[in-house]
Coordinates of C-alpha atoms in Angstrom, one line a residue:
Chain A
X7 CA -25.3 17.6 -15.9
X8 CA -25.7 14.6 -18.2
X9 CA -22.7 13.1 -18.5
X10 CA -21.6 9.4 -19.8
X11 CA -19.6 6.6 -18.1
X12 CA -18.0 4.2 -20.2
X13 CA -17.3 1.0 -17.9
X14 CA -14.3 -0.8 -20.1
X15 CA -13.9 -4.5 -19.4
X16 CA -12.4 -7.3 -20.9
X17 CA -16.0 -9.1 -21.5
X18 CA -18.0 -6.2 -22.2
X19 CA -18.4 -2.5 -22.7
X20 CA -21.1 -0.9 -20.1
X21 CA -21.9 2.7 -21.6
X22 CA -24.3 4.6 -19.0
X23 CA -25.7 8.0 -18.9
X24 CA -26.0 9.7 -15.6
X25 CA -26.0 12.6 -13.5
X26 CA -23.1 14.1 -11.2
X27 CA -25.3 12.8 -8.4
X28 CA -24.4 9.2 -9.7
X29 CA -27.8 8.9 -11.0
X30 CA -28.3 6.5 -14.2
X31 CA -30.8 7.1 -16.7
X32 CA -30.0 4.9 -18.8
X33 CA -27.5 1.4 -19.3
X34 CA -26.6 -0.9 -22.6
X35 CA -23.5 -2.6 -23.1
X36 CA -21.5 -4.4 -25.7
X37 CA -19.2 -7.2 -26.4
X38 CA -15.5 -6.4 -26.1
X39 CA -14.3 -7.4 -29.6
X40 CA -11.3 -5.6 -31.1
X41 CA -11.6 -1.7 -31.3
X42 CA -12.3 -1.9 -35.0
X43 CA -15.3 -4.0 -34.0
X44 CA -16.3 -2.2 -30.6
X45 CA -15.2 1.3 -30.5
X46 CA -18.0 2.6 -33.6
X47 CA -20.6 1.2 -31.2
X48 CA -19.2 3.0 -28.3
X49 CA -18.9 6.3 -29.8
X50 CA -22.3 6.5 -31.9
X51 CA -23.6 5.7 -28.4
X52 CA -22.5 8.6 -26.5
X53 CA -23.0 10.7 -29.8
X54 CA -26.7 10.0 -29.9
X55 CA -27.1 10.9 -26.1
X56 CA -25.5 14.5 -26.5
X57 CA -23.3 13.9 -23.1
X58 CA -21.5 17.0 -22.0
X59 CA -18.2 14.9 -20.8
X60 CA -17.5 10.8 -20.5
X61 CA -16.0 9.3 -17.8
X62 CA -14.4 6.4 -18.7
X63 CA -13.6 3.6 -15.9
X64 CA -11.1 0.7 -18.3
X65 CA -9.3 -2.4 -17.7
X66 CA -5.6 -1.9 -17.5
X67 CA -3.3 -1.6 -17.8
X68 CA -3.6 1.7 -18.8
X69 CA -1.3 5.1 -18.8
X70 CA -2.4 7.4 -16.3
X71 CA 0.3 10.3 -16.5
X72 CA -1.5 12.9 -17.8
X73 CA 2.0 14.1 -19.3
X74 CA 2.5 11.3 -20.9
X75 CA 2.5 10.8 -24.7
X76 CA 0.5 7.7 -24.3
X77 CA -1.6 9.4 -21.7
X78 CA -5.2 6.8 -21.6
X79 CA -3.3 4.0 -24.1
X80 CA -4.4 1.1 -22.9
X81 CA -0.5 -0.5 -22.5
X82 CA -0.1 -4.4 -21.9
X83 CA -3.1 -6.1 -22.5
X84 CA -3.2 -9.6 -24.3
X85 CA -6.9 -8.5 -25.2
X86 CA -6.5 -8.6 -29.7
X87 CA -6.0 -5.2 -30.6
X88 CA -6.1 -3.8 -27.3
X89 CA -2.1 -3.9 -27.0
X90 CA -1.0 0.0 -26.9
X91 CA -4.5 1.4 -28.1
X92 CA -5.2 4.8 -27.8
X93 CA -8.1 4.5 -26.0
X94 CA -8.9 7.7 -24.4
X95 CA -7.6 9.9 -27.2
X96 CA -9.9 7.8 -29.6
X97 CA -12.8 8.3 -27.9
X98 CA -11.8 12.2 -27.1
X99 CA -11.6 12.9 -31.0
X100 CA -14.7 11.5 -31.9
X101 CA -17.0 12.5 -29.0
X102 CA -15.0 16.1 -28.7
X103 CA -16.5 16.5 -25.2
X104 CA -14.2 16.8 -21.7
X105 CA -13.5 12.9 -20.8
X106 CA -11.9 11.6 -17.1
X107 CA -10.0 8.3 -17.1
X108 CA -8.7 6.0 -14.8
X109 CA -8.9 2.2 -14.0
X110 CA -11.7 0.4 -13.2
X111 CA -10.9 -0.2 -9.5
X112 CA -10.1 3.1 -9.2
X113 CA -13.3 4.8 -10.4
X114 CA -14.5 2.0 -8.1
X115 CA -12.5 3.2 -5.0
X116 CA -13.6 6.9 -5.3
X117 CA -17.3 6.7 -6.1
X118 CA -17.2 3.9 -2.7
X119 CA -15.1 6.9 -1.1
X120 CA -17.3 9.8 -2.5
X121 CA -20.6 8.3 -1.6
X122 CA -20.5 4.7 -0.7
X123 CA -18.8 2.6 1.9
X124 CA -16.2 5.2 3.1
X125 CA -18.3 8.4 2.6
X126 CA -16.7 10.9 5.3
X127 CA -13.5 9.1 5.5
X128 CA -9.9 9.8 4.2
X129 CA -9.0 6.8 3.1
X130 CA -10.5 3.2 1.6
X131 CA -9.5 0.2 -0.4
X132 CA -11.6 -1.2 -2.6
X133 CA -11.3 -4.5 -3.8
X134 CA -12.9 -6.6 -6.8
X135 CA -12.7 -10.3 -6.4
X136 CA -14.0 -11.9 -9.5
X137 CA -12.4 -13.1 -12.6
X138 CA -9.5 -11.1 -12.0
X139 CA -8.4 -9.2 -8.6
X140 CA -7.5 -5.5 -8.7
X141 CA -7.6 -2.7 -6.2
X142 CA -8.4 0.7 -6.0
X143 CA -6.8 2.9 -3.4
X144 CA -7.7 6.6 -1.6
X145 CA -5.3 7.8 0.8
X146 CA -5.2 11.0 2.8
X147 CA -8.4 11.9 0.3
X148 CA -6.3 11.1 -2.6
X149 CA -7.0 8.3 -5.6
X150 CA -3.4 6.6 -5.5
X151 CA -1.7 6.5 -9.0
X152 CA 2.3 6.5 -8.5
X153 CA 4.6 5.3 -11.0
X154 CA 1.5 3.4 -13.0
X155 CA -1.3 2.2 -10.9
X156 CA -1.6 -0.3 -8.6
X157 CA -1.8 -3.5 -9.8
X158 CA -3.3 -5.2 -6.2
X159 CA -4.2 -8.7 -7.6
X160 CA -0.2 -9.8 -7.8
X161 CA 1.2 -9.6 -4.7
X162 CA 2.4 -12.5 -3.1
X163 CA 0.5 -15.3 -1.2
X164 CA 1.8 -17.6 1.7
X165 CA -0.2 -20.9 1.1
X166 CA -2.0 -22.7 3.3
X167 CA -0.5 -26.1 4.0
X168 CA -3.9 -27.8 2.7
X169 CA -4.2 -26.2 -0.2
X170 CA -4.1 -28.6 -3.3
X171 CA -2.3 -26.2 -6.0
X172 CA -0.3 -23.7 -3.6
X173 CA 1.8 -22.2 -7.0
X174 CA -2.0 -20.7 -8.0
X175 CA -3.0 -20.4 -11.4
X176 CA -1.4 -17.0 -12.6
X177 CA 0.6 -17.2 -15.9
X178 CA 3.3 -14.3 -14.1
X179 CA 3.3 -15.0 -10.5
X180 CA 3.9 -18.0 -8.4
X181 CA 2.0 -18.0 -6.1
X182 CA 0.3 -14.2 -6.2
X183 CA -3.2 -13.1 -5.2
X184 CA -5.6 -13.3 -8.4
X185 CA -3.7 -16.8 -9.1
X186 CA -4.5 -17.9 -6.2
X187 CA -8.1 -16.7 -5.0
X188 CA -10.0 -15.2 -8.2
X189 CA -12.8 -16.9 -9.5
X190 CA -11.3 -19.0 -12.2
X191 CA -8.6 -20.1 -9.6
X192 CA -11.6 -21.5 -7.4
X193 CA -12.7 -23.3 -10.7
X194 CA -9.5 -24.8 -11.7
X195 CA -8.4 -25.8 -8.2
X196 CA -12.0 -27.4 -7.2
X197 CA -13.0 -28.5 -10.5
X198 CA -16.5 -26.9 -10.8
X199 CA -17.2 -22.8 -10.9
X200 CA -17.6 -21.2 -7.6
X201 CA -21.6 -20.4 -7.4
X202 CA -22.0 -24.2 -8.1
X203 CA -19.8 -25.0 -4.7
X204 CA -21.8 -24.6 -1.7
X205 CA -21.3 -23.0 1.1
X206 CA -19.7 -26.1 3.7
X207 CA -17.2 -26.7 0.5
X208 CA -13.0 -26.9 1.7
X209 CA -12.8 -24.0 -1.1
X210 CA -14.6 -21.6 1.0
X211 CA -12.6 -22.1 4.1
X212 CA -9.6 -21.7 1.6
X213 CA -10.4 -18.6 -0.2
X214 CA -11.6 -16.8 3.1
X215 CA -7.9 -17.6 4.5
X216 CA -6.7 -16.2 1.4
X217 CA -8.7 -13.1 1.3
X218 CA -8.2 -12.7 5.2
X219 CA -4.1 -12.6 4.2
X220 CA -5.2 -9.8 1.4
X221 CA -7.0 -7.6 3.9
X222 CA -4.2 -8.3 6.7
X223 CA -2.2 -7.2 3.9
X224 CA -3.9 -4.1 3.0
X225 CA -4.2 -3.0 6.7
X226 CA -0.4 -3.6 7.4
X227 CA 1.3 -2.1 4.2
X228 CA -1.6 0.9 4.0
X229 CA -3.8 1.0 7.1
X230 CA -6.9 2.1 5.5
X231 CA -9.5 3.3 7.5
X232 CA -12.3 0.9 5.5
X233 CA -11.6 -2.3 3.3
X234 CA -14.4 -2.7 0.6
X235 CA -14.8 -6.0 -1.0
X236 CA -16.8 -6.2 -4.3
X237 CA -16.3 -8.5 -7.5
X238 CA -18.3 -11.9 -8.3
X239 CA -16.9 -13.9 -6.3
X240 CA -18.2 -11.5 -3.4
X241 CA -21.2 -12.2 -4.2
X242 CA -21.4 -15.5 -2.1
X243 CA -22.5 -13.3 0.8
X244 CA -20.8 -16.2 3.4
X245 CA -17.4 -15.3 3.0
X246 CA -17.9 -12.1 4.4
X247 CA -17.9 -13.6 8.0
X248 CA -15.4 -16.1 7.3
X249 CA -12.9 -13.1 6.3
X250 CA -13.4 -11.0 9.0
X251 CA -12.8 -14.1 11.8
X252 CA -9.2 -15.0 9.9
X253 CA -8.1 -11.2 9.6
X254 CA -8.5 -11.2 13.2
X255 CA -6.8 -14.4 13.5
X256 CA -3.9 -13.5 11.5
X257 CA -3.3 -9.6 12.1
X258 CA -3.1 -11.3 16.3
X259 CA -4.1 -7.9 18.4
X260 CA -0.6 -6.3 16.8
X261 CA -2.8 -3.4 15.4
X262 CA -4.7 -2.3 18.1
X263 CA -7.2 -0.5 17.0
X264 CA -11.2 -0.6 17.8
X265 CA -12.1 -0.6 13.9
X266 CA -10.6 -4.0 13.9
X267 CA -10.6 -5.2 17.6
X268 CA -14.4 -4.3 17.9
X269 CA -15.9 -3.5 14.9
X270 CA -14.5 -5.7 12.2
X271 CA -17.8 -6.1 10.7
X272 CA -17.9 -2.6 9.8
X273 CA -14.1 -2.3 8.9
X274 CA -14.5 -5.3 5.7
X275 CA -17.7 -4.5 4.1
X276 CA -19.8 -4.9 0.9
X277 CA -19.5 -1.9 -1.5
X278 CA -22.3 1.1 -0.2
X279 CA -23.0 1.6 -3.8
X280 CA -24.0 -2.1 -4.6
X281 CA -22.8 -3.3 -8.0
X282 CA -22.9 0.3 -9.1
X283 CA -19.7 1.5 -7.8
X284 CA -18.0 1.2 -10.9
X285 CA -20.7 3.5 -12.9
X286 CA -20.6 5.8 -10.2
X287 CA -16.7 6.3 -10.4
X288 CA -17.0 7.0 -14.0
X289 CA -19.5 9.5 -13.4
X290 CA -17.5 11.0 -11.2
X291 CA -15.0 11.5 -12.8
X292 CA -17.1 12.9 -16.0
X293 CA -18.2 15.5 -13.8
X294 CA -14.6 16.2 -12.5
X295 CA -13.2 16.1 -16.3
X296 CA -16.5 19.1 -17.0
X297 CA -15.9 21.0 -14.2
X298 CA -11.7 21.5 -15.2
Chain B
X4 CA 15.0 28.6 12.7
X5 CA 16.3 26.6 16.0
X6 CA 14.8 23.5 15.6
X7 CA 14.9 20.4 17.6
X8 CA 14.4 17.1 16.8
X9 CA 13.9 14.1 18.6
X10 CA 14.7 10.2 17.3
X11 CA 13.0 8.1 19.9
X12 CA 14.1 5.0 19.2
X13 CA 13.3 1.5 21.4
X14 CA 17.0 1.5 22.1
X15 CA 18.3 5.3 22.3
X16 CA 17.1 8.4 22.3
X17 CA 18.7 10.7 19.7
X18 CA 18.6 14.7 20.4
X19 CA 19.6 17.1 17.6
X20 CA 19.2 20.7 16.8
X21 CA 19.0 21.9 13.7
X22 CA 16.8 23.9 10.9
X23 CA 14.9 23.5 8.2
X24 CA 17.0 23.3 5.6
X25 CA 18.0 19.6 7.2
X26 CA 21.4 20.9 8.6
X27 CA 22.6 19.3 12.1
X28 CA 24.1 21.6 14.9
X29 CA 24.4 19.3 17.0
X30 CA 23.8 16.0 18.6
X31 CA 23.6 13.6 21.6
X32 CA 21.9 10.6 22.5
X33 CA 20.6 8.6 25.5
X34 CA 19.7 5.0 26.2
X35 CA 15.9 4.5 26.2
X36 CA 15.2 3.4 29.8
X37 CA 12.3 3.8 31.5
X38 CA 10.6 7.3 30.6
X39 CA 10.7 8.1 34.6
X40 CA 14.7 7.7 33.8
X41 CA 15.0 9.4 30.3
X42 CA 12.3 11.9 29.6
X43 CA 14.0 14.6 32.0
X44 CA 17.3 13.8 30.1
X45 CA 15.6 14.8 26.7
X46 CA 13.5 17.5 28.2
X47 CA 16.3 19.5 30.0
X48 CA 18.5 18.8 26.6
X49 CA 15.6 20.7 24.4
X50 CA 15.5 23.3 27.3
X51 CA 18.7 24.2 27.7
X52 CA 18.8 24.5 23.4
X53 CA 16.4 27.7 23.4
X54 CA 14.5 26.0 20.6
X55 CA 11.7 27.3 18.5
X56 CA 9.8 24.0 17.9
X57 CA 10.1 20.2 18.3
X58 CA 10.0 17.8 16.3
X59 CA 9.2 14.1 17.3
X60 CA 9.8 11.0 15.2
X61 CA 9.0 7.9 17.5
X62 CA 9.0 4.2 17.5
X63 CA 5.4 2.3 17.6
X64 CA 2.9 2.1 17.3
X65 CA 1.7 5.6 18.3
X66 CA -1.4 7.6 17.7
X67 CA -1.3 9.8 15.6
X68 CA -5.1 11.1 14.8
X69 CA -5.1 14.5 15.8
X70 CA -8.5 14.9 16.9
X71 CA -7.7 11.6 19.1
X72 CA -7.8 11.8 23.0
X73 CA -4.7 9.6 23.2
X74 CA -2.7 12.0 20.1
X75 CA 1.0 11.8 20.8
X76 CA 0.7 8.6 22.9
X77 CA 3.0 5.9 22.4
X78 CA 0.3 3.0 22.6
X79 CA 1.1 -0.9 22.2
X80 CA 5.1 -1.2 23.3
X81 CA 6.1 -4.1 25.1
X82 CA 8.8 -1.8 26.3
X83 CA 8.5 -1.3 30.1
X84 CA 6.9 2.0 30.8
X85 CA 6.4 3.0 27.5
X86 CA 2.7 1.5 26.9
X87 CA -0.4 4.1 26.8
X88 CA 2.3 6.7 27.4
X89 CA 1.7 10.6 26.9
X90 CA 4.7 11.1 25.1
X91 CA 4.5 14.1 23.1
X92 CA 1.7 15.8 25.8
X93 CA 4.7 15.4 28.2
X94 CA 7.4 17.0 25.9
X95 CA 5.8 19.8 25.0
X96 CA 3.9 20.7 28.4
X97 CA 7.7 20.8 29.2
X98 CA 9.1 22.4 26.4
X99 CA 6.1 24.7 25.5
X100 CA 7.0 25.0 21.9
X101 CA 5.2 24.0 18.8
X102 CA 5.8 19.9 18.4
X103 CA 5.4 18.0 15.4
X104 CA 5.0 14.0 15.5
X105 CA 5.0 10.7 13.5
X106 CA 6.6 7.5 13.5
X107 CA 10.5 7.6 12.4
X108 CA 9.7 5.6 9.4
X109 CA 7.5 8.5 8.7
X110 CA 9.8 10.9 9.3
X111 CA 12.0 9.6 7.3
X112 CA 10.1 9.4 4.0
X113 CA 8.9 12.5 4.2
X114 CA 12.6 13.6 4.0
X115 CA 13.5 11.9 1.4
X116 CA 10.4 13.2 -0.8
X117 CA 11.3 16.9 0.1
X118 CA 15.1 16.4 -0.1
X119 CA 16.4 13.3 -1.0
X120 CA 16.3 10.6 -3.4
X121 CA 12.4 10.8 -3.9
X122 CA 12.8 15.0 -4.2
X123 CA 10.3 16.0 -7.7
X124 CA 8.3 12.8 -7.2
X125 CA 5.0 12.8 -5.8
X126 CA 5.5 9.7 -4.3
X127 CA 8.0 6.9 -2.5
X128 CA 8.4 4.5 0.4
X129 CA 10.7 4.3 2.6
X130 CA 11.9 0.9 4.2
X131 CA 14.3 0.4 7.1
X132 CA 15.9 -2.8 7.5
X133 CA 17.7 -3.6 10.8
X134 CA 16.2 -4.5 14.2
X135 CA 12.8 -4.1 13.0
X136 CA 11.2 -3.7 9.6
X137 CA 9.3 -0.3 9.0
X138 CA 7.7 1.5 6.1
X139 CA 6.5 5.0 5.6
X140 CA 4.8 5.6 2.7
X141 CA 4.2 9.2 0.7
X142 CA 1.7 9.2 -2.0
X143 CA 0.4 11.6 -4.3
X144 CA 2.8 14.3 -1.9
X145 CA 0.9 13.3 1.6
X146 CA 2.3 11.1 3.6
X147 CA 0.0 8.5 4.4
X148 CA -1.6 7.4 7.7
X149 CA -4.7 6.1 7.8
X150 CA -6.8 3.9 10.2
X151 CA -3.8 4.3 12.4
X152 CA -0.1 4.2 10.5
X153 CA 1.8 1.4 8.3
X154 CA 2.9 -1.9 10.3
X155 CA 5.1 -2.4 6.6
X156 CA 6.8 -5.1 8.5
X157 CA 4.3 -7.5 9.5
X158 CA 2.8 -8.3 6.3
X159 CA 3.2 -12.1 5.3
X160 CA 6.1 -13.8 2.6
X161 CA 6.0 -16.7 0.8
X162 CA 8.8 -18.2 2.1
X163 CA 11.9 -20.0 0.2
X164 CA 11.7 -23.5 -0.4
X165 CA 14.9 -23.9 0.8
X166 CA 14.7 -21.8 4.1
X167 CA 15.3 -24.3 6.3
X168 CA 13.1 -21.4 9.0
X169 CA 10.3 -20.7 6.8
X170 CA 8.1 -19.3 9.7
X171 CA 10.6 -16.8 10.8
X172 CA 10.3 -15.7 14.1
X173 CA 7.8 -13.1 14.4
X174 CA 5.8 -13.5 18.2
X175 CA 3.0 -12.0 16.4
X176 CA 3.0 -13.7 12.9
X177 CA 3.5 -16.6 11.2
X178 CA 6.3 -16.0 8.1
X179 CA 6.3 -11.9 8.1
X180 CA 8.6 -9.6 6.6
X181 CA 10.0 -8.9 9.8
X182 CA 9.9 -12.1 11.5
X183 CA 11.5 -13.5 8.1
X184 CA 14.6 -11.0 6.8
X185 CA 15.1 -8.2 9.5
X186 CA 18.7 -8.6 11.6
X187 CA 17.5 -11.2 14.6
X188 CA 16.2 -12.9 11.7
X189 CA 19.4 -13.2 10.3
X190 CA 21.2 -13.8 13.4
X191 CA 19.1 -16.6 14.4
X192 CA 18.7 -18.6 11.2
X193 CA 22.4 -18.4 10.5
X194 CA 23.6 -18.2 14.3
X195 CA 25.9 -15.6 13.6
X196 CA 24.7 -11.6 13.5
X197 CA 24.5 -10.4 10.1
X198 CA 27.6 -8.6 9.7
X199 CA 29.7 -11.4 10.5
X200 CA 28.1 -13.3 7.5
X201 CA 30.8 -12.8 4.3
X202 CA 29.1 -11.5 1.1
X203 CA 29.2 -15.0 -0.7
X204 CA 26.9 -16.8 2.5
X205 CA 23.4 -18.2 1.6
X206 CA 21.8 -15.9 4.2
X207 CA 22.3 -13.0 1.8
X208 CA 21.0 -14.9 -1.1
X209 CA 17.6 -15.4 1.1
X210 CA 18.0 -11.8 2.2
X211 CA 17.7 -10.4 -0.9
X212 CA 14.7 -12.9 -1.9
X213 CA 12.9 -11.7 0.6
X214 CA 13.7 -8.3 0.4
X215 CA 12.6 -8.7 -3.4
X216 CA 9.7 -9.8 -2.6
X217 CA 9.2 -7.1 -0.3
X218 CA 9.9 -4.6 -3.0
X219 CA 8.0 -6.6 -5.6
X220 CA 5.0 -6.3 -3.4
X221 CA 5.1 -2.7 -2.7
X222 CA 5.4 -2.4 -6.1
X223 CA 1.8 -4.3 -7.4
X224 CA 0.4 -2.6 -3.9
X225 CA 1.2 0.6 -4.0
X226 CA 3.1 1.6 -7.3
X227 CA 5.6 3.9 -5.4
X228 CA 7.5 6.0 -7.9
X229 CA 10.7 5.0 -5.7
X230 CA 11.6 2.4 -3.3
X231 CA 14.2 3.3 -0.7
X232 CA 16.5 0.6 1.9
X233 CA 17.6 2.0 4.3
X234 CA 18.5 0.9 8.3
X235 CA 21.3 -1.4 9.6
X236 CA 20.8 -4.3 7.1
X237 CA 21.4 -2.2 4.2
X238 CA 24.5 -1.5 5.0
X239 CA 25.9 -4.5 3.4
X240 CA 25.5 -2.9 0.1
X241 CA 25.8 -5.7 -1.7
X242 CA 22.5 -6.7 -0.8
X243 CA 21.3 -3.9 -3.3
X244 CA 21.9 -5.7 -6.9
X245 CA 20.5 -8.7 -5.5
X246 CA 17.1 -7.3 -4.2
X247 CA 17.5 -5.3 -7.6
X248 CA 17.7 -8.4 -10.1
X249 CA 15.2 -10.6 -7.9
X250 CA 12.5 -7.9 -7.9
X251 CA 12.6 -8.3 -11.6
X252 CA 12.5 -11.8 -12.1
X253 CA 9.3 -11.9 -9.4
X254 CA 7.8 -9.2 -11.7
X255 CA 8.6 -10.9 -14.6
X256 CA 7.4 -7.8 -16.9
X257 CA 3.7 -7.9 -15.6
X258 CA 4.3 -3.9 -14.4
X259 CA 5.8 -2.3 -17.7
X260 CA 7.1 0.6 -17.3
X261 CA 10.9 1.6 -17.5
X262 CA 11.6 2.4 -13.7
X263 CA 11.2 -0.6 -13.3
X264 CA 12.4 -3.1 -16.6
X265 CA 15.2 -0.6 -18.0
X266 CA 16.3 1.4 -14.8
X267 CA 16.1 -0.5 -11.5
X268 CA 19.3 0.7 -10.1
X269 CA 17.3 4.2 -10.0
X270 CA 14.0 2.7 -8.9
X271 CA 15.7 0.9 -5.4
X272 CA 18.0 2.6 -3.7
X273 CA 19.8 3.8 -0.9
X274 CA 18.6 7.1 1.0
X275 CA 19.6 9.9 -0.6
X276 CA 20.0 11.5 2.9
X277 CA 22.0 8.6 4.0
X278 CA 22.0 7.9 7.5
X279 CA 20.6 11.4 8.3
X280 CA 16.7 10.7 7.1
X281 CA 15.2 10.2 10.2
X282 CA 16.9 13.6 11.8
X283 CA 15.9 15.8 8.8
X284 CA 12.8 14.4 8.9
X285 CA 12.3 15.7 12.3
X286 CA 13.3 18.8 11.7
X287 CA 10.9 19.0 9.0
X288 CA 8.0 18.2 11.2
X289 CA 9.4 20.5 13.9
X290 CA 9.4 23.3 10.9
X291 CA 6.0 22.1 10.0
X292 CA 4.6 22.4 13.3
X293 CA 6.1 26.4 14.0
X294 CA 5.2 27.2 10.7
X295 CA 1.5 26.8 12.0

């Protein structure tokens, strides 16, 4: 097959063209202006590389009910332009190929599920920790949609007693997880961006206790058999350790179970598919759009 | 059919027979003891009922991976007699009839998707207040399990600044759900037990926050298509607008959709089965479990 994937971010549009495998042949990407600006770019793209279906992986948040009269509208975004777009049907109309759509974190969760991290299992979240925090869930082999989508970055937070700015930094939430822990939170609260603090800095003993209290979280409210944390802000390899030791600490032996008891360090892991889970997801679900 | 089901709870034992329709025959209970003391009272009750298959909704944790050595074994109670125990091997080598088996929680949410206030939806969870907090969880029409099963109660709240306990009183964790808002909870903040606490107390006013919160985070985590309260706490139903307005307000419009901004009184609610989840629940597993 050659099919597209359309990564859809808030800073930039990653168009791909791949294989059902998850191979990529071939990456560019473009700014995410308004769709006046972005969307002929987009589009004369995939024309020019014949796809036979697009998977598309957006930002949210988006309508996923596929009975839905705004089914792939982008809904509430404060992006310009972005606000109730019809983003999927746009795309559909002009490329006139079979597309798949879903959130980012969710094309994220089932390549990692697929063929990553939690190959083999029935169930994985995946987490992106960067300049915003949103999740992606598969349970009992199933991506988890609901009444919208999960929207796993704003979700309450119990502070830690040393932290300097315990309300966070989101304009909804007091207090809630991206607010509290994503990258620009790190920035704001410690004055200076987070690859610029190193690694003996208070803020990584802080946002390893937060992230410990996500994945406590996570294991409590869904008990998934594999917690996968990817993102920017994942990329300072050192927190990995520090997450796993507080989980520990703060789940307290009350799940009893050797994947966290004995093996922690294969329960919280670094996405299998690198920084490509993403890319992978929406090729995935181009192939699952060609094959329908 | 002539189905039995079994509510094994950490204080009594509930026996019903039934079918699988949800209808009760019959019913009687027995304290939970010792199992040396109460299995043969649950085991010659199924016996003498002639029934075609059992089913088992239990208190925690259990296992409940099918492939596991220890399936059907209650496994971490600090109830005497009850760790590591074989309970469903020992009810049905003594029954020897088909036996289905979750956690009650479980049991009950599955009822309520197939027949009660979640029925048509393809997802829900299902929350019991009382003695303990407990969650089961249906998504995309399976209900979920996982690395082991939900522990919905021990995740951690950001407490109330003017709880004057914000730490709850969880052995296990510092501030969780249960440790902050189940009925102890109540009784021991306020010194009085919950129902003895009129409808215009400030214990109720922090109920309800937390419960909000609760639901507000299920919400963001999980994007249920239905939240529903039931157990002993929710019996003061007044508690229901409350957690209703507050989960709003702690949204605060970030998840737009009209469940949740134009029709909460339809999004959290009571059980649609009433106090009769848990049993038809069982039954359903028991039916489950013949039908294979």
């Amino acid at each position: 097959m050659r099919l597209g994937a359309l990564e859809a971010g808030g800073t930039k549009m990653v168009c791909s063209i791949g294989d059902e495998a998850g191979h990529v042949f071939s990456r560019v990407s473009y700014p995410t202006l308004t769709p006046a600006e972005t969307m002929p770019h987009l589009i004369s793209f995939f024309q020019n590389e014949g796809i036979e279906a697009l998977g598309v992986a957006s930002f949210g948040p988006v309508d996923l009910h596929k009975g839905s009269k705004t089914y792939g509208y982008i809904t509430s975004t404060p992006k310009p332009g972005w606000m109730d777009y019809p983003f999927l049907p746009e795309l559909r109309a002009a490329l006139n190929v079979p597309c798949g759509f879903d959130t980012d974190v969710n094309a994220a969760a089932i390549a990692e599920h697929r063929m990553g991290a939690a190959k083999g299992l029935s169930s994985c979240l995946y987490v992106t920790v960067g300049t915003g925090i949103g999740g992606g869930i598969v349970a009992e082999n199933k991506i988890v949609h609901g009444l919208t989508h999960p929207e796993f970055g704003h979700f309450w937070l119990r502070p830690h007693p040393d932290d300097p700015t315990p309300h966070g930094f989101c304009p909804f939430h007091d207090g809630c997880l991206e607010g509290m822990a994503n990258g620009p939170a790190i920035m704001k609260r410690w004055g200076k961006p987070a690859q610029e603090l190193p690694p003996d800095h208070p803020a990584w003993a802080l946002e390893s206790y937060y992230l410990a209290q996500m994945c406590a979280t996570a294991v409590v409210v869904l008990s998934p058999e594999k917690i996968i944390l990817g993102g920017g802000v994942m990329q300072q390899e050192h927190l990995f350790p520090l997450v796993r030791k507080k989980t520990q600490k703060m789940l307290n032996g009350y799940v009893r179970t050797p994947a966290i008891l004995d093996d922690i360090d294969n329960y919280i892991v670094a996405p299998g598919l690198g920084i490509n889970s993403g890319v992978t997801g929406a090729l995935l679900l181009a192939a699952e759009a060609l094959e329908k």
